PDB file of C-alpha atoms in Angstrom:
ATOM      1  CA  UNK W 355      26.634-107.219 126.622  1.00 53.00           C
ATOM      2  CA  UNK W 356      24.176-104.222 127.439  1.00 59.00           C
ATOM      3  CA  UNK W 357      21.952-106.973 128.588  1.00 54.00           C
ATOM      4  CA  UNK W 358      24.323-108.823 130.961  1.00 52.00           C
ATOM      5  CA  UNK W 359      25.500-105.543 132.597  1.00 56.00           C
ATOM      6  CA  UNK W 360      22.014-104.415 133.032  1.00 54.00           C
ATOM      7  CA  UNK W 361      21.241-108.245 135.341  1.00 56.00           C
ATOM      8  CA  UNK W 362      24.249-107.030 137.427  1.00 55.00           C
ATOM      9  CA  UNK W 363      22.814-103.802 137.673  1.00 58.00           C
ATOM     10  CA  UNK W 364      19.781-103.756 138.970  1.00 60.00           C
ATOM     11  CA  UNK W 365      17.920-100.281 140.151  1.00 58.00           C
ATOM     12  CA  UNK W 366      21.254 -98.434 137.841  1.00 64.00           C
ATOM     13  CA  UNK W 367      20.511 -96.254 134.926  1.00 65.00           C
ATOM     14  CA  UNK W 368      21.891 -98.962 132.944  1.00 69.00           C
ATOM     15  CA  UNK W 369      18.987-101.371 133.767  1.00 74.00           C
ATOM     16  CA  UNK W 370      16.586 -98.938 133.263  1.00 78.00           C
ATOM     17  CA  UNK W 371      17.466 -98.351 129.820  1.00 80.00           C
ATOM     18  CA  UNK W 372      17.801-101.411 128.839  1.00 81.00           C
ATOM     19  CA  UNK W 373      14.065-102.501 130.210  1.00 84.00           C
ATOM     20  CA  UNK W 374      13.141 -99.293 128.140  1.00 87.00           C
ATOM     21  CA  UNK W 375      15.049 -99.736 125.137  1.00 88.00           C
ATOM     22  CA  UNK W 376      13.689-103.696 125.250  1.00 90.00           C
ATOM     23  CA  UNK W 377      10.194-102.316 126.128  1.00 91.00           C
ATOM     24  CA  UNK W 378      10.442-100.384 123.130  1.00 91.00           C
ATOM     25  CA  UNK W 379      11.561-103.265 120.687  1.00 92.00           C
ATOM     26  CA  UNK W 380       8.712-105.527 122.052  1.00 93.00           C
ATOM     27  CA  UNK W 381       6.105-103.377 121.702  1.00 93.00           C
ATOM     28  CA  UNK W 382       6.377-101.569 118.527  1.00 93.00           C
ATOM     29  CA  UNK W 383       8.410-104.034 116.755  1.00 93.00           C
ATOM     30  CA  UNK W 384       6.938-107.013 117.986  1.00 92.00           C
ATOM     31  CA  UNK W 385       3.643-105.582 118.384  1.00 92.00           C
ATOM     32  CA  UNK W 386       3.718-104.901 114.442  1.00 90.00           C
ATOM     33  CA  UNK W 387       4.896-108.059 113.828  1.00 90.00           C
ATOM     34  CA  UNK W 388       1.760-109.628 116.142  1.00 90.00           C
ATOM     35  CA  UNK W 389      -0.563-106.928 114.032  1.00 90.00           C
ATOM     36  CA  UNK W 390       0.890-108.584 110.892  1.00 85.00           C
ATOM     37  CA  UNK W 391      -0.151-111.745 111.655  1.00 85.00           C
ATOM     38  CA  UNK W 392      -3.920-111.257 112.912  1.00 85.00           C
ATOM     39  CA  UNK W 393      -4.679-109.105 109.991  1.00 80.00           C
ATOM     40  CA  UNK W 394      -4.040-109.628 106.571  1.00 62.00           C
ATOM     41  CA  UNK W 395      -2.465-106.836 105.175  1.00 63.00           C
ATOM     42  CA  UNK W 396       0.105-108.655 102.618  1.00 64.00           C
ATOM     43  CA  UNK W 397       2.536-110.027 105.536  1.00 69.00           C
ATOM     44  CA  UNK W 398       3.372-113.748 105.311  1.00 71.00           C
ATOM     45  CA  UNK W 399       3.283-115.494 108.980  1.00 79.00           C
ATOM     46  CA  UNK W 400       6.963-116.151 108.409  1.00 83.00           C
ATOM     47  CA  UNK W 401       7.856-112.539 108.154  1.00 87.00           C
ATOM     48  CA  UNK W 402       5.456-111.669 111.107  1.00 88.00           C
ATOM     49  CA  UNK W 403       6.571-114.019 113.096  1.00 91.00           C
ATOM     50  CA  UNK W 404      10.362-113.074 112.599  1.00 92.00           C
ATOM     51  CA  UNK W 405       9.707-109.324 113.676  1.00 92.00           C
ATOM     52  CA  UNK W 406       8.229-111.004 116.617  1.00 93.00           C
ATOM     53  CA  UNK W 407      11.385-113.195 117.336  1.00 94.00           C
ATOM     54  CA  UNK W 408      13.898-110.367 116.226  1.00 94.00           C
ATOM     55  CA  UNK W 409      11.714-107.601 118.870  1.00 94.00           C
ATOM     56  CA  UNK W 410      12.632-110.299 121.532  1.00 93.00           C
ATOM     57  CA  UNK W 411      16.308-111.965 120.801  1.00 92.00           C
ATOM     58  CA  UNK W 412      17.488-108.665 120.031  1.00 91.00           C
ATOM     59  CA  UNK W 413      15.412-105.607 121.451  1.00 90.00           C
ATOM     60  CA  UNK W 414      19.318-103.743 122.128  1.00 89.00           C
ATOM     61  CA  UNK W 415      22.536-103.403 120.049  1.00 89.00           C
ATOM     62  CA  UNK W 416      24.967-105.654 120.010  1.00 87.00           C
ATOM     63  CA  UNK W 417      28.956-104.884 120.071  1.00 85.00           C
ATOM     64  CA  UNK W 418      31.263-106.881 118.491  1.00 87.00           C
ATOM     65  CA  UNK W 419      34.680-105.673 119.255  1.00 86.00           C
ATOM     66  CA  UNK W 420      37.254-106.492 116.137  1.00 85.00           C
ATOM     67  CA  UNK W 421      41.079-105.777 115.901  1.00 83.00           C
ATOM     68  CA  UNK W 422      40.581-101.816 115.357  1.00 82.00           C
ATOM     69  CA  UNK W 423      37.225-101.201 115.087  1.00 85.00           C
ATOM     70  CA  UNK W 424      33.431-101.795 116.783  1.00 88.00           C
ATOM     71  CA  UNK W 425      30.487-103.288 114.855  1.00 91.00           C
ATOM     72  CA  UNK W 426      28.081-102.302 113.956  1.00 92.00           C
ATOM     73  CA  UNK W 427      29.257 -98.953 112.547  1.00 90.00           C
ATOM     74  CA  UNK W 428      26.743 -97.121 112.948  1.00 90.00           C
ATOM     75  CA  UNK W 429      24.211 -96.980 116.028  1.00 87.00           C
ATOM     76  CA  UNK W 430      21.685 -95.364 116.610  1.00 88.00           C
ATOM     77  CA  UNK W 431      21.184 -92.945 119.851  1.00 85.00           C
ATOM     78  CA  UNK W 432      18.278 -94.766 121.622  1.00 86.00           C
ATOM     79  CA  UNK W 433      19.649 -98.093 120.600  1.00 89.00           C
ATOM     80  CA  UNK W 434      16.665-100.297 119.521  1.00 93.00           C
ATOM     81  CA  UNK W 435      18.189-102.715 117.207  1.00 94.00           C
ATOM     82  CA  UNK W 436      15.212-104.599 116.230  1.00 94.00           C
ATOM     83  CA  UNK W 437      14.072-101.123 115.193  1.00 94.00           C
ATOM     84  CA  UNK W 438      17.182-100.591 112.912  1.00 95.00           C
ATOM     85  CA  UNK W 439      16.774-104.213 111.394  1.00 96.00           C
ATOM     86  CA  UNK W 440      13.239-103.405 110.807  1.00 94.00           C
ATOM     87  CA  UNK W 441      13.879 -99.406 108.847  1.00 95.00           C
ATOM     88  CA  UNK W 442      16.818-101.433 106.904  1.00 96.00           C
ATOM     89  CA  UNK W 443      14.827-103.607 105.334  1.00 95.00           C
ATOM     90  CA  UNK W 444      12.256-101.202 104.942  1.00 93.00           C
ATOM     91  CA  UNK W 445      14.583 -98.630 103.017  1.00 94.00           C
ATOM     92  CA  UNK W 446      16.091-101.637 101.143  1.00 93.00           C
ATOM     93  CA  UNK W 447      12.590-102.648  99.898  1.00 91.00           C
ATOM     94  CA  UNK W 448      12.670 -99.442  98.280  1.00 90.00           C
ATOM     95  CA  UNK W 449      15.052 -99.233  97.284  1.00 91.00           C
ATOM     96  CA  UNK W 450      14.545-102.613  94.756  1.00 90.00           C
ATOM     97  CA  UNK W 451      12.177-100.679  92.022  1.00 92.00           C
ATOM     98  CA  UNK W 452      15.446 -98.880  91.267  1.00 93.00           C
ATOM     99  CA  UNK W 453      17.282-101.980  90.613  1.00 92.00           C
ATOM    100  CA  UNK W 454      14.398-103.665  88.407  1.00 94.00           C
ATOM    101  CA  UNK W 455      14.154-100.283  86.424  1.00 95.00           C
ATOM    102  CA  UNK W 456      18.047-100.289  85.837  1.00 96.00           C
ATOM    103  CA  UNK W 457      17.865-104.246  85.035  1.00 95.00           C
ATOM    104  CA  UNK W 458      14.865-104.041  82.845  1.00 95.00           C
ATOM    105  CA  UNK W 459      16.822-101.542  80.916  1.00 96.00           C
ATOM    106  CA  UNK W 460      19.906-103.025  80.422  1.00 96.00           C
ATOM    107  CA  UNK W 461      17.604-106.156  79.051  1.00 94.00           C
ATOM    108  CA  UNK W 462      15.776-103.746  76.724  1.00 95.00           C
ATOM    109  CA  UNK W 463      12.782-104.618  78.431  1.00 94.00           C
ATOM    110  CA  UNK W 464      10.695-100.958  78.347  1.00 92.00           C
ATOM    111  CA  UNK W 465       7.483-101.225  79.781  1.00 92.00           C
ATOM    112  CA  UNK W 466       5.442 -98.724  81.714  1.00 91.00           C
ATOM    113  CA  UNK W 467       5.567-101.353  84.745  1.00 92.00           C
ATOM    114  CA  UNK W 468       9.753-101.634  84.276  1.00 93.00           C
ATOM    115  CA  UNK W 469      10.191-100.265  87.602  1.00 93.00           C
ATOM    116  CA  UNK W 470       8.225-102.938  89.639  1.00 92.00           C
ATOM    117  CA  UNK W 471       8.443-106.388  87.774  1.00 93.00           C
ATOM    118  CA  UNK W 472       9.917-108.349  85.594  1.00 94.00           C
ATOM    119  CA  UNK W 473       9.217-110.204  82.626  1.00 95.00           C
ATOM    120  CA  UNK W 474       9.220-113.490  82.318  1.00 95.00           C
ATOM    121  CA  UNK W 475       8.311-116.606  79.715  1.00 96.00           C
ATOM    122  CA  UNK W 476       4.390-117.791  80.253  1.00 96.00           C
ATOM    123  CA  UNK W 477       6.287-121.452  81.104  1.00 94.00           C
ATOM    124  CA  UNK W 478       7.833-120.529  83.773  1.00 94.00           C
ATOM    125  CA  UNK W 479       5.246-119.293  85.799  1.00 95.00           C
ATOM    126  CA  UNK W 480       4.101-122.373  87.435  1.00 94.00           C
ATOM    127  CA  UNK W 481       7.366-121.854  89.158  1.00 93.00           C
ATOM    128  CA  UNK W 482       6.722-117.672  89.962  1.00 92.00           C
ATOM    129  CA  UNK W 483       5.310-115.824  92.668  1.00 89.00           C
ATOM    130  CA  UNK W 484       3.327-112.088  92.222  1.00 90.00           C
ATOM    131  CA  UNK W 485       0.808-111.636  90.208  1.00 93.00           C
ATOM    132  CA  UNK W 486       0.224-110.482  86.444  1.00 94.00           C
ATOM    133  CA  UNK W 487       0.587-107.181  85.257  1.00 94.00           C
ATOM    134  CA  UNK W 488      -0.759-106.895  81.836  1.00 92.00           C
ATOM    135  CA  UNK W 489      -4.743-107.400  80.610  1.00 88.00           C
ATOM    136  CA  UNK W 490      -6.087-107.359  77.543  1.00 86.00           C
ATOM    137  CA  UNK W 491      -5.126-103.740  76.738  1.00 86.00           C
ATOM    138  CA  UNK W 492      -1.865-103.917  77.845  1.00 85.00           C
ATOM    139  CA  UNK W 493       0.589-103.197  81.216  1.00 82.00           C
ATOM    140  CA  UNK W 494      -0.901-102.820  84.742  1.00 80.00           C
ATOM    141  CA  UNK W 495       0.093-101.425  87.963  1.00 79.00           C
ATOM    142  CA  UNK W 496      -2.297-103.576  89.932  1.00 77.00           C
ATOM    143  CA  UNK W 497      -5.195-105.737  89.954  1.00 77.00           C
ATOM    144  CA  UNK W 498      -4.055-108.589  87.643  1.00 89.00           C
ATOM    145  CA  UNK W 499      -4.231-112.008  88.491  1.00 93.00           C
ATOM    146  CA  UNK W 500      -1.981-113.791  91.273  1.00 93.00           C
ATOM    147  CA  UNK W 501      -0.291-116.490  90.371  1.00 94.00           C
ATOM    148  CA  UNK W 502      -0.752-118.564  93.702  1.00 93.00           C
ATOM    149  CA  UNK W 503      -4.798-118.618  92.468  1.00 94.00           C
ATOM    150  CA  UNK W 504      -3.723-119.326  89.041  1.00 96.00           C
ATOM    151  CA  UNK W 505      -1.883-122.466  90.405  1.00 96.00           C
ATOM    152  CA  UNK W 506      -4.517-123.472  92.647  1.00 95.00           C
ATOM    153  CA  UNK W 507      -6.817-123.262  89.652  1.00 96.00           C
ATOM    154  CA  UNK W 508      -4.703-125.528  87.461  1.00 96.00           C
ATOM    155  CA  UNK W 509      -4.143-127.855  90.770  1.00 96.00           C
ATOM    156  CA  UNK W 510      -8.322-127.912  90.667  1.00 96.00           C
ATOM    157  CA  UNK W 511      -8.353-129.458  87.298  1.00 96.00           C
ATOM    158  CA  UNK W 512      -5.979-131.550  87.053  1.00 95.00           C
ATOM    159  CA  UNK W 513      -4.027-130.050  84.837  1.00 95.00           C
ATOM    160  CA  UNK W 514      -1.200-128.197  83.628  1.00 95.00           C
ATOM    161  CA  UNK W 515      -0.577-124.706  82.518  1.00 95.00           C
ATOM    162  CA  UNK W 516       1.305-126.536  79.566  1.00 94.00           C
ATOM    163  CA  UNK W 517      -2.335-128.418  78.560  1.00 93.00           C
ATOM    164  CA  UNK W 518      -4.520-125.439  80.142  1.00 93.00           C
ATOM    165  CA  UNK W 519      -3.010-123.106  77.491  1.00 92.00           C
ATOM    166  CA  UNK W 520      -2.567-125.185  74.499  1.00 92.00           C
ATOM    167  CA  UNK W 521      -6.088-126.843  74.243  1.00 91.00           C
ATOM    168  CA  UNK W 522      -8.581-124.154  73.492  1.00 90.00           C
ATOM    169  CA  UNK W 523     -11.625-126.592  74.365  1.00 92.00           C
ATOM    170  CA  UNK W 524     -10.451-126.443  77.922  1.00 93.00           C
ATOM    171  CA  UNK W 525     -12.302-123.194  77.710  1.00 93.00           C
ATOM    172  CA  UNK W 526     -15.467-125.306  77.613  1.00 93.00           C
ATOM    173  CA  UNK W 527     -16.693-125.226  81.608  1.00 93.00           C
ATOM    174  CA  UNK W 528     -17.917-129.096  80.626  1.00 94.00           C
ATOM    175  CA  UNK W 529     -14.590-129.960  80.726  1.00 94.00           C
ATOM    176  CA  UNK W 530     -14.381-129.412  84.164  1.00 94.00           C
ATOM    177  CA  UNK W 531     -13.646-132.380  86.547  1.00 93.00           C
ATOM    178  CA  UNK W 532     -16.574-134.121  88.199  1.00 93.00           C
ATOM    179  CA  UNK W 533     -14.696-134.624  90.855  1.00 94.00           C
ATOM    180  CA  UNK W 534     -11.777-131.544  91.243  1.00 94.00           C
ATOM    181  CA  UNK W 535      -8.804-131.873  92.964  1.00 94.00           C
ATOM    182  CA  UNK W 536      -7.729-130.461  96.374  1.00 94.00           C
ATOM    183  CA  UNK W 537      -6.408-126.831  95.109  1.00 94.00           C
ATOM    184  CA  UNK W 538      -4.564-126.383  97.909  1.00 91.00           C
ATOM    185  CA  UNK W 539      -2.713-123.210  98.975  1.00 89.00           C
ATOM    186  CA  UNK W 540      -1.496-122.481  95.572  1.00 89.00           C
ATOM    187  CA  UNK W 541       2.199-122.518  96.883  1.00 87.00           C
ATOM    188  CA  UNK W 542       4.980-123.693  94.735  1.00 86.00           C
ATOM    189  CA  UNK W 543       5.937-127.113  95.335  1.00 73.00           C
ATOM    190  CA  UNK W 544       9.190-128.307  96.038  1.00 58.00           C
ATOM    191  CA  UNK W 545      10.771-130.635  94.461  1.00 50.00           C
ATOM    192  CA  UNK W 546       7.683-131.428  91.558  1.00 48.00           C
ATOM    193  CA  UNK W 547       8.248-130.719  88.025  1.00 41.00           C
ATOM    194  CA  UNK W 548       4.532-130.217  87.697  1.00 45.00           C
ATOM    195  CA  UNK W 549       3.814-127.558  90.381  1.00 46.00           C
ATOM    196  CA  UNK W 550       0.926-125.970  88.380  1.00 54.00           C
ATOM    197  CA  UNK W 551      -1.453-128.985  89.172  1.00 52.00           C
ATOM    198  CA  UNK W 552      -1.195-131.704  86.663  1.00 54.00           C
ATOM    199  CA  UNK W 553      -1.853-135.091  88.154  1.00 49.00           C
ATOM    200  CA  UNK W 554       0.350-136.828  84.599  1.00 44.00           C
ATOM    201  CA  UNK W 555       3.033-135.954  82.774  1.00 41.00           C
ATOM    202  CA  UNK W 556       2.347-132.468  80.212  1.00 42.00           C
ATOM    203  CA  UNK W 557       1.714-134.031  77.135  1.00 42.00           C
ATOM    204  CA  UNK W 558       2.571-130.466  75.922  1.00 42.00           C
ATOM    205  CA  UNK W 559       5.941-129.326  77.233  1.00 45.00           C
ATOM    206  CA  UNK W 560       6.301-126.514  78.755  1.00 44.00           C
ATOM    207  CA  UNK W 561       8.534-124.981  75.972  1.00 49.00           C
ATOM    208  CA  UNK W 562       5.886-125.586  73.460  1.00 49.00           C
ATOM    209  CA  UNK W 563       3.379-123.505  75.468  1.00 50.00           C
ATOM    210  CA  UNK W 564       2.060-121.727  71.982  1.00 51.00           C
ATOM    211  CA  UNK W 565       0.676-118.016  71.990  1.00 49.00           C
ATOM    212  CA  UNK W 566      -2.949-117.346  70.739  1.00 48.00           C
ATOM    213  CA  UNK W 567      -4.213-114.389  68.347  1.00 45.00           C
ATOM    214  CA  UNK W 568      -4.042-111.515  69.909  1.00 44.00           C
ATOM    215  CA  UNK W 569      -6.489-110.163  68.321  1.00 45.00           C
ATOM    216  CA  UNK W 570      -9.168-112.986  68.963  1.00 45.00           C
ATOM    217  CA  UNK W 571      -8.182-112.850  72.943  1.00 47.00           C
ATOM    218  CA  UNK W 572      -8.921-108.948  72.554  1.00 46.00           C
ATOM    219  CA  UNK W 573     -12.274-109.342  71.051  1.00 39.00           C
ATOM    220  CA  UNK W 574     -13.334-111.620  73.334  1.00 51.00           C
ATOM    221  CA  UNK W 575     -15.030-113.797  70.503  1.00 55.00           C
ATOM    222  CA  UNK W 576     -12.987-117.029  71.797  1.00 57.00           C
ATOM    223  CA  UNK W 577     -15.168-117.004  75.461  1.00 60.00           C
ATOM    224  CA  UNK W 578     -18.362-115.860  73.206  1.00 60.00           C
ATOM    225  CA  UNK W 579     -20.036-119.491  73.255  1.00 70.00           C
ATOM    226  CA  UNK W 580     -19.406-120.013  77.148  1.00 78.00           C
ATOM    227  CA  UNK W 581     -21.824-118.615  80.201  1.00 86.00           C
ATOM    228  CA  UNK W 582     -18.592-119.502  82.526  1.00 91.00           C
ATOM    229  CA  UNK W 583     -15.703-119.223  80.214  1.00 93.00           C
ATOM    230  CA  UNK W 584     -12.874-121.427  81.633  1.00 95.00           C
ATOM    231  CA  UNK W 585     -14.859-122.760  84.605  1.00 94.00           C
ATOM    232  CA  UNK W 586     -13.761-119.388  86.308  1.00 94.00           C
ATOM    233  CA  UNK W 587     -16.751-118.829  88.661  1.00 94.00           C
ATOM    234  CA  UNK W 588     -17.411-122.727  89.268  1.00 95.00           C
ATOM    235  CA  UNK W 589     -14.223-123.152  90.525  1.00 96.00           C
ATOM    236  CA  UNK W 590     -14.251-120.022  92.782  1.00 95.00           C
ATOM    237  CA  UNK W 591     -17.545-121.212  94.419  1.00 95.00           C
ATOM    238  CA  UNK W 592     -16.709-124.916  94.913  1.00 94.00           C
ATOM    239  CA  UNK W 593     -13.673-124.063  97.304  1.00 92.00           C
ATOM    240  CA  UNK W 594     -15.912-121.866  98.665  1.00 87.00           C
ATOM    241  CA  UNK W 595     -15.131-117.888  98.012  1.00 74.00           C
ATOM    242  CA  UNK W 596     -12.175-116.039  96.551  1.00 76.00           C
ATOM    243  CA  UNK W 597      -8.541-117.140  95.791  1.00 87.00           C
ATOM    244  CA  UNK W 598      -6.473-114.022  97.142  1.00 86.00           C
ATOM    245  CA  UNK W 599      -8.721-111.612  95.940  1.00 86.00           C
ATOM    246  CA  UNK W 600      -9.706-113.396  92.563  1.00 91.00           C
ATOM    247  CA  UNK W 601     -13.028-112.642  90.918  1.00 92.00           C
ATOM    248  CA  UNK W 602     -14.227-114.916  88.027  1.00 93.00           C
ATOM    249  CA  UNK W 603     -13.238-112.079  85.988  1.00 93.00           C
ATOM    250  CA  UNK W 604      -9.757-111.880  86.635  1.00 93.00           C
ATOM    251  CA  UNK W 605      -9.313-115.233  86.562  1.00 95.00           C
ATOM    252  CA  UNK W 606     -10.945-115.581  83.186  1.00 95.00           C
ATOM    253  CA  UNK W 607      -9.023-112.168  81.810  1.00 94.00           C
ATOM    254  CA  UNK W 608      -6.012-113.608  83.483  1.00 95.00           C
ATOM    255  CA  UNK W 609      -6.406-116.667  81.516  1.00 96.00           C
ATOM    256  CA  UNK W 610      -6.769-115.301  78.442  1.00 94.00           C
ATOM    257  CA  UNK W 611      -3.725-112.680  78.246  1.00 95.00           C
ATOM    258  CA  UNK W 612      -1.534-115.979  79.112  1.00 95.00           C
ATOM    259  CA  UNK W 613      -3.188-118.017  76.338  1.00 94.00           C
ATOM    260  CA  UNK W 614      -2.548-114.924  74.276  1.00 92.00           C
ATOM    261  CA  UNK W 615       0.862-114.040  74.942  1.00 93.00           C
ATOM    262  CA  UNK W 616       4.646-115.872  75.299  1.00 94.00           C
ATOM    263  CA  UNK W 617       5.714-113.667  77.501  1.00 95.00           C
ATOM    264  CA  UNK W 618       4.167-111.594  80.511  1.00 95.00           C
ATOM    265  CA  UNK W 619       5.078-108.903  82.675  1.00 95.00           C
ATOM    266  CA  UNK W 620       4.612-109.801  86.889  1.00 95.00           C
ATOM    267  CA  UNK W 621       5.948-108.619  90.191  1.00 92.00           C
ATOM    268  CA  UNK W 622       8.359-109.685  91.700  1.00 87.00           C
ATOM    269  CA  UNK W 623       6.582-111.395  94.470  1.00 79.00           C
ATOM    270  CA  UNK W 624      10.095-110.792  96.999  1.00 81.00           C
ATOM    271  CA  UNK W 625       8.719-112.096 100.366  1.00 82.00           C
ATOM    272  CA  UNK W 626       9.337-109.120 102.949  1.00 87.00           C
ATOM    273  CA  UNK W 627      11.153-111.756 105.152  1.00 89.00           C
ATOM    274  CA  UNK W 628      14.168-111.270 102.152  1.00 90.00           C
ATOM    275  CA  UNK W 629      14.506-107.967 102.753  1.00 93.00           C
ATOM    276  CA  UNK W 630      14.530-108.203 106.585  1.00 94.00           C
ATOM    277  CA  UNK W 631      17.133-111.189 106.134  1.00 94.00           C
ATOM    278  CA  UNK W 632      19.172-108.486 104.719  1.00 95.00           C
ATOM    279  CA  UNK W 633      17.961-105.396 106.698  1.00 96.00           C
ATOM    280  CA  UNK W 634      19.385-107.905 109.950  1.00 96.00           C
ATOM    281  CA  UNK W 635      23.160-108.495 108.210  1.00 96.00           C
ATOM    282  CA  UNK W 636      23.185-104.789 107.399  1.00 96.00           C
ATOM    283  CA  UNK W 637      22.193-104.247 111.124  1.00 95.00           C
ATOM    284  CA  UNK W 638      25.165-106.404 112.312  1.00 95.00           C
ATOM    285  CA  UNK W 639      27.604-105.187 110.231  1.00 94.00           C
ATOM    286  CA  UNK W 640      27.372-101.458 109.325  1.00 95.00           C
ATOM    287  CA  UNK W 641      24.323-100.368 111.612  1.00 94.00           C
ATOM    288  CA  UNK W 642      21.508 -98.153 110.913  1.00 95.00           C
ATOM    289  CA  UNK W 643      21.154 -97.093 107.313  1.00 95.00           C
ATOM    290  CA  UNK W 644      18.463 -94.480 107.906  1.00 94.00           C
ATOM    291  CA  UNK W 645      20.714 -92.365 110.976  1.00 92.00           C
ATOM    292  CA  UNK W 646      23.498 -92.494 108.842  1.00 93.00           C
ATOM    293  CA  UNK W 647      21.777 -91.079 105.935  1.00 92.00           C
ATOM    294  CA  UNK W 648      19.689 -88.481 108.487  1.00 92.00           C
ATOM    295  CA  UNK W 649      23.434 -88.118 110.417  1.00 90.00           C
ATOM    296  CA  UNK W 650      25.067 -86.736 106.792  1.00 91.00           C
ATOM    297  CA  UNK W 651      22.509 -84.781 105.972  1.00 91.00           C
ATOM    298  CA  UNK W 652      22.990 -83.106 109.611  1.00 88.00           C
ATOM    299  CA  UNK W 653      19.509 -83.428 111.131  1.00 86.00           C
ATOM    300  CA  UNK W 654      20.362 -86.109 113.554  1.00 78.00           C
TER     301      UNK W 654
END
């Protein structure tokens, strides 16, 4: 509406604002979304490219006029909407450590890492995203291995995480393929039972993935005998560098704390494009989160 009124308008205040307000939403919206994508700070393309598209369809708010009332709710005074849909999703991204802590607890699941992940069986992480939490010692904040690497690891081999796990000779780096397999982008795949890598049936199913010692995986004494325990580094230099930030050492450590272990703690691995999904309804329906909150506490 703002839009069409500014076209018949031309020269008014009214068009002026709304080539600001839409100046505005393209450039700092869009031009974040644009800085997403070129450099590879933990964005997606999908959630880059949808700032870019939201900065553009919908750089001013929109009015929807209902029997009795206006939404959205709450607007904001210089009216950039792709900048409310973008500090909605922003605060509700924050907001989600507060609702693993409070589900972790209710599950009885206390862990130093509680508030940001989850934990989940070791067979069901061919079908997880994020990235492991827990070494050899323990719980982690950071730094453990991604699971998109670990798939494109298994996809390498030919194998699955099933047959990786159970066979303890697969530790052997002469077991390694002659020829490996494409390892692809480590994504889950759609629609295939076996989205870890293996080219046959598991002849180990998933549910009878089988923990280790514990105490052998902490001494190390398992990956004694081996210059390149699990093939780590030969994989990581045949597709030619590093798997999203994976060293051999991670990979290996990785590895070993899921051949150790029937359960692990990960993130979450929520794709930001979720949260701006979310941050847009909130936008269309009840406004700006973050000048309502400012608004109560009386600074805006």
């Amino acid at each position: 509406m703002e839009g069409w009124n500014a076209l018949h308008a031309p020269g008014a205040f009214a068009f002026r604002a709304f080539a600001l307000r839409s100046a505005v939403s393209v450039v700092i919206v869009g031009g974040l979304g644009a800085f997403f994508y070129v450099v590879p700070v933990g964005f997606g393309g999908a959630d880059a490219k949808a700032l870019v598209a939201i900065s553009v369809l919908l750089p001013t708010y929109p009015a929807y006029y209902l029997d009795g009332f206006v939404l959205p709710h709450v607007p904001t005074a210089i009216r950039v909407f792709a900048l409310t849909v973008l500090t909605n999703a922003l605060i509700l991204g924050m907001a989600y450590p507060l609702y693993l802590l409070v589900a972790n607890a209710l599950h009885g699941e206390i862990a130093s890492v509680m508030a940001v992940g989850k934990r989940v069986p070791v067979a069901d992480l061919p079908h997880e995203h994020g990235s492991l939490l827990e070494d050899r010692d323990g719980t982690r904040l950071s730094g453990g291995l991604d699971l998109d690497a670990l798939r494109m690891y298994c996809r390498w081999r030919g194998v699955t995480l099933a047959d990786l796990l159970c066979d303890p000779g697969l530790r052997d780096p002469a077991t390694l393929p002659a020829d490996p397999n494409d390892p692809t982008d480590g994504a889950v795949a759609r629609g295939d039972a076996r989205t870890d890598g293996g080219t046959t049936p598991s002849t180990a199913d998933a549910d009878e993935i089988e923990s280790g010692d514990a105490d052998e995986i902490e001494s190390g004494d398992a990956d004694a005998d081996y210059d390149d325990p699990w093939g780590a580094a030969a994989f990581l230099d045949d597709i030619g560098g590093s798997a999203y930030g994976t060293s051999p050492a991670t990979l290996r450590e990785g590895l070993d704390v899921l051949a150790a272990r029937d359960a692990v703690w990960i993130t979450p691995g929520t794709p930001f494009f979720v949260t701006l999904t979310l941050g847009l309804v909130v936008a269309f329906t009840y406004g700006d989160v973050l000048f309502a909150v400012l608004g109560a506490l009386g600074l805006v």
